Short mmCIF file of C-alpha atoms in Angstrom, two decimals:
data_model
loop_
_atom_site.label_atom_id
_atom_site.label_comp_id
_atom_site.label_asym_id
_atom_site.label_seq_id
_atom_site.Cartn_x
_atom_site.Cartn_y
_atom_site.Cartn_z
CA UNK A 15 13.78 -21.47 -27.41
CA UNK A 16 10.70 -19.14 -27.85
CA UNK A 17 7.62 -20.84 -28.60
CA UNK A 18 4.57 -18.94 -29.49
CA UNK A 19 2.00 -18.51 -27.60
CA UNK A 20 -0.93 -21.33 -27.14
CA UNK A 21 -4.37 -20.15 -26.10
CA UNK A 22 -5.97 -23.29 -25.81
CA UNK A 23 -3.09 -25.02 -24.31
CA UNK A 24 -3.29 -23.07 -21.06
CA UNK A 25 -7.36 -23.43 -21.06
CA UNK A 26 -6.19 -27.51 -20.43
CA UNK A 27 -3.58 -27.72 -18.02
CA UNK A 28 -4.07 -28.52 -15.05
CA UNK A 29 -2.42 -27.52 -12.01
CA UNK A 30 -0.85 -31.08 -11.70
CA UNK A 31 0.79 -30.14 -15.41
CA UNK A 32 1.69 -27.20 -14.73
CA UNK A 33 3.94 -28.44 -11.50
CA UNK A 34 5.70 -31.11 -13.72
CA UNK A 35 6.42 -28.04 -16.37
CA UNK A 36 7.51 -25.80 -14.26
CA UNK A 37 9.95 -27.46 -11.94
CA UNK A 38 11.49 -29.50 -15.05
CA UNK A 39 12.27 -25.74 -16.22
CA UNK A 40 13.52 -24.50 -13.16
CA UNK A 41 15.77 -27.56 -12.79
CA UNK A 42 17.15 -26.95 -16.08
CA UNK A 43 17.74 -23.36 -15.59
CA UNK A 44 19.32 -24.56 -11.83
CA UNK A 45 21.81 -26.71 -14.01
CA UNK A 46 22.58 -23.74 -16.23
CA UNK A 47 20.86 -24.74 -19.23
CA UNK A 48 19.21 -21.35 -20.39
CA UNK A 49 17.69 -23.19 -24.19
CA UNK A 50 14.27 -23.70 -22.32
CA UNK A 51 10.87 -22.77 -23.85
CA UNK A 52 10.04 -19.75 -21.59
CA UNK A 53 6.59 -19.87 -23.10
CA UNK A 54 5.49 -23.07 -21.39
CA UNK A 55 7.61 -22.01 -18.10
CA UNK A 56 5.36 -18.69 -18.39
CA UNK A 57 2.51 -19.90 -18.92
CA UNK A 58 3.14 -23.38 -15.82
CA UNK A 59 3.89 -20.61 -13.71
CA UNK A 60 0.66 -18.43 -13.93
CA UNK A 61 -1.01 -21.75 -13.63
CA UNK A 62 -0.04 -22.94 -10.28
CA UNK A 63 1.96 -20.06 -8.38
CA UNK A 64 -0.20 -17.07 -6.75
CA UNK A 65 -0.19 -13.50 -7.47
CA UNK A 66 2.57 -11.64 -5.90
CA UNK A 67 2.98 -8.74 -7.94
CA UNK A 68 2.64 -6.01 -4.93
CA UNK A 69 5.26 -7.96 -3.36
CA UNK A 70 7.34 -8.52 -6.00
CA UNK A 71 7.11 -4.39 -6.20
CA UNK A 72 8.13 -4.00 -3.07
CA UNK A 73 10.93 -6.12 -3.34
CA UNK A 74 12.21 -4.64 -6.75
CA UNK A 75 11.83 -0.99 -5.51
CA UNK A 76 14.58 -2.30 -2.56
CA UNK A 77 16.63 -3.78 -4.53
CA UNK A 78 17.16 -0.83 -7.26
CA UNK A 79 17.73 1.18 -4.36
CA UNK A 80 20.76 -1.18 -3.13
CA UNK A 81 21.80 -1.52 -6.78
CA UNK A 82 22.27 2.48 -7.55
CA UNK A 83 23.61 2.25 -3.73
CA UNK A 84 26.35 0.18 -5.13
CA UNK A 85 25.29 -2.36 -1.97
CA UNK A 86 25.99 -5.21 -4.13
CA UNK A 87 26.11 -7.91 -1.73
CA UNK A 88 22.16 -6.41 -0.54
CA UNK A 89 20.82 -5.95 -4.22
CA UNK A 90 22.10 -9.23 -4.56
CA UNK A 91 20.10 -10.88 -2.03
CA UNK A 92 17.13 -9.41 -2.78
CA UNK A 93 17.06 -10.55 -6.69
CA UNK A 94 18.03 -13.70 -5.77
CA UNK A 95 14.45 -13.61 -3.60
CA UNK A 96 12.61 -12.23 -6.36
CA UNK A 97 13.37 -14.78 -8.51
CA UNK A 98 13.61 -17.54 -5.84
CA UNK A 99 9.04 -16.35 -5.57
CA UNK A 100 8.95 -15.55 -9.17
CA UNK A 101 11.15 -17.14 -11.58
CA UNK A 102 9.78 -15.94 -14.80
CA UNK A 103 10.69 -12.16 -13.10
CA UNK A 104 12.51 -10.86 -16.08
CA UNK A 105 13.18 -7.49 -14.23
CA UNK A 106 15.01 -9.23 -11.13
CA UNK A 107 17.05 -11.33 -13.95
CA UNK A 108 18.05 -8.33 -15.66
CA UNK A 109 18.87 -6.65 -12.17
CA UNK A 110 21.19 -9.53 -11.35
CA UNK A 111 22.87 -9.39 -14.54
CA UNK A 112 23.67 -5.69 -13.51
CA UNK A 113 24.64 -6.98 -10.27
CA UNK A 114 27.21 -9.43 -11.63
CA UNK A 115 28.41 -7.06 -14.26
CA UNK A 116 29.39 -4.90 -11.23
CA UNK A 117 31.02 -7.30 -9.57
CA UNK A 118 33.40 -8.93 -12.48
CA UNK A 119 31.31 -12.31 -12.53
CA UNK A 120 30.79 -12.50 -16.55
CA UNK A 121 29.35 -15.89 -15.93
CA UNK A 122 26.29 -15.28 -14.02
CA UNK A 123 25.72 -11.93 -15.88
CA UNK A 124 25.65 -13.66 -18.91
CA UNK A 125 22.88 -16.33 -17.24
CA UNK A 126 20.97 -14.13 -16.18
CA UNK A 127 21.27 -12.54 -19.04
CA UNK A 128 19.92 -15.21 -21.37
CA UNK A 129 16.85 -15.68 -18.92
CA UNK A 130 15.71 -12.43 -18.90
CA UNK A 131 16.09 -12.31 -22.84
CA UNK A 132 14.15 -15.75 -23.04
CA UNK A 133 11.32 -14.22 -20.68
CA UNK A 134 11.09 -11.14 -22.81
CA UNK A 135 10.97 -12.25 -25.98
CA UNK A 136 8.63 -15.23 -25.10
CA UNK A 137 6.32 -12.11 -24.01
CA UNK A 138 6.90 -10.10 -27.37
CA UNK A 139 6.49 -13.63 -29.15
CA UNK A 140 2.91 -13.97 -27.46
CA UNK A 141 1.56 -10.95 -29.67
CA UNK A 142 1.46 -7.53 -30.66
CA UNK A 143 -1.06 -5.33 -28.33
CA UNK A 144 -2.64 -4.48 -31.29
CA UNK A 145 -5.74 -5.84 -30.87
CA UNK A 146 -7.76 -8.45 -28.13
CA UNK A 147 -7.17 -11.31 -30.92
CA UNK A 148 -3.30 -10.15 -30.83
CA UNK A 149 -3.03 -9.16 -27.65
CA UNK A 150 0.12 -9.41 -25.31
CA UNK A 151 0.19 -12.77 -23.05
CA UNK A 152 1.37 -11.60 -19.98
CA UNK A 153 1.49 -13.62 -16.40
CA UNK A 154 0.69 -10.31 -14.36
CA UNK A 155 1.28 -6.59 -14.11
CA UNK A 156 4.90 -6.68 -13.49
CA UNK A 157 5.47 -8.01 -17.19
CA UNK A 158 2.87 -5.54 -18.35
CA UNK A 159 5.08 -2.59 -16.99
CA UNK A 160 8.31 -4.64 -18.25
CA UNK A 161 6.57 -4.27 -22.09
CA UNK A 162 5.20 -1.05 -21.20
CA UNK A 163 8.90 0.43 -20.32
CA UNK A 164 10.42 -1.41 -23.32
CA UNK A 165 8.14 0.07 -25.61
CA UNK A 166 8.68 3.65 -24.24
CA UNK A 167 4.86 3.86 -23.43
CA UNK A 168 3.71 6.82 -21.31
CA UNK A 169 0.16 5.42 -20.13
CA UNK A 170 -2.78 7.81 -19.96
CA UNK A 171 -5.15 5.01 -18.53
CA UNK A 172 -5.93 1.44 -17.91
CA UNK A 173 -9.14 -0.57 -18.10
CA UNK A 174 -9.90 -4.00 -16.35
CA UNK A 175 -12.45 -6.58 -17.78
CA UNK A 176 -13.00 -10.10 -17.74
CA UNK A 177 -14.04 -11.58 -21.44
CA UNK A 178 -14.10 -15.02 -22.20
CA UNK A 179 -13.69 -16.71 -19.00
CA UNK A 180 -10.18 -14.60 -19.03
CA UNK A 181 -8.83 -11.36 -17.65
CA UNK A 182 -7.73 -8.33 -19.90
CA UNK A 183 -6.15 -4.89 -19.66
CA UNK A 184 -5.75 -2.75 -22.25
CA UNK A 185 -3.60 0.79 -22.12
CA UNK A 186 -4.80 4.26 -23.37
CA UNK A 187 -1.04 5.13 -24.19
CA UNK A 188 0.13 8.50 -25.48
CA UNK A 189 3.61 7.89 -26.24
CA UNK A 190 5.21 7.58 -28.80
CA UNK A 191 1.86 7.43 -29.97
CA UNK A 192 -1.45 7.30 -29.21
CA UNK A 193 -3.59 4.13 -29.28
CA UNK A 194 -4.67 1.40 -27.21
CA UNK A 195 -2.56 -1.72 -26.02
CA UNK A 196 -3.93 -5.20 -24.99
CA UNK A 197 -3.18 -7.81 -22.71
CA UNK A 198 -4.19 -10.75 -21.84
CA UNK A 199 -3.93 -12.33 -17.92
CA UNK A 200 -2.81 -15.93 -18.51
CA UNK A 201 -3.74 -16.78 -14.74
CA UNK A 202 -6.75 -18.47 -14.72
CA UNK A 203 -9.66 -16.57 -12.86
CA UNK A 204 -10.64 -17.28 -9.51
CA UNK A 205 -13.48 -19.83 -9.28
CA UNK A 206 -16.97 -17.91 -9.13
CA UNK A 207 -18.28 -17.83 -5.58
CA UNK A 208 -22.08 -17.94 -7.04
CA UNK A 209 -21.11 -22.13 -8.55
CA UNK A 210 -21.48 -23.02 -5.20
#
């Protein structure tokens, strides 16, 4: 279940809400039930987790190499700790579903399948890019470079700006054509240092 995306919603939950969402979705998607709306486990997640993204990177990069390694049993591992930090990872899903594909387990390809679909099209469900009022609802950069290679997007640059207490990048992208992309950061910005 996709649900679309709620700006005003994520402006009132509080951390406190976000933990209840968040671990009532991961418990659900522990017990195998992949019918969750990936929208609210999204959005709980930017609430109360912390950025990891350069991690995350790090970890991913490893992993691909143990995956076109054939090092199953290592590529494994290494998704499983990618999603174990980020859950909402769609690109460590969609690894592991490579993974068990490899391996003859249709079972857990097909789960981690279904996640990784959820997580992607709760992203595409969030917008359109097209514009700051449509923009892309993203949790952080790793989702922004999931869209980006989706889309086929070649990126000629980037900009960074805060606008209405929320963060925003938008993408000078030349392929397959040229225009701009937006997204919007659902984590909430850091309290400012001069409110105290």
């Amino acid at each position: 279940m996709v649900a679309a995306f709620s700006c005003g919603w994520l402006a009132a939950m509080s951390v406190d809400e976000a933990e209840q969402i968040y671990l009532r979705s991961v418990e659900r998607l522990m017990q195998g039930d992949t019918d969750i709306d990936y929208t609210a486990l999204r959005e709980a997640y930017a609430v109360k987790s912390p950025y990891e993204a350069e991690l995350l990177a790090r970890l991913k990069a490893r992993a691909d190499l143990f995956f076109r390694m054939e090092e199953w049993g290592e590529a494994s591992r290494l998704g499983v700790e990618m999603i174990e930090r980020n859950p909402v990872f769609a690109e460590a899903h969609m690894m592991l579903r490579g993974v068990y594909q490899a391996v003859d387990e249709p079972e857990e390809a097909a789960f981690h399948e279904a996640i990784a679909r959820g997580l992607i099209d709760s992203i595409l469900a969030s917008g359109d890019g097209h514009s700051e009022r449509t923009a892309f609802a993203v949790v952080d950069d790793t989702e922004i470079r999931l869209i980006s290679r989706l889309h086929g997007w070649m990126e000629r640059g980037r900009s960074n700006y805060i606008r209405d207490d929320s963060a925003w990048i938008s993408l000078d992208i030349i392929q397959p054509q040229t225009r701009t992309v937006y997204f919007r950061i659902l984590r909430p910005l850091p309290p400012d240092d001069d409110d105290d």
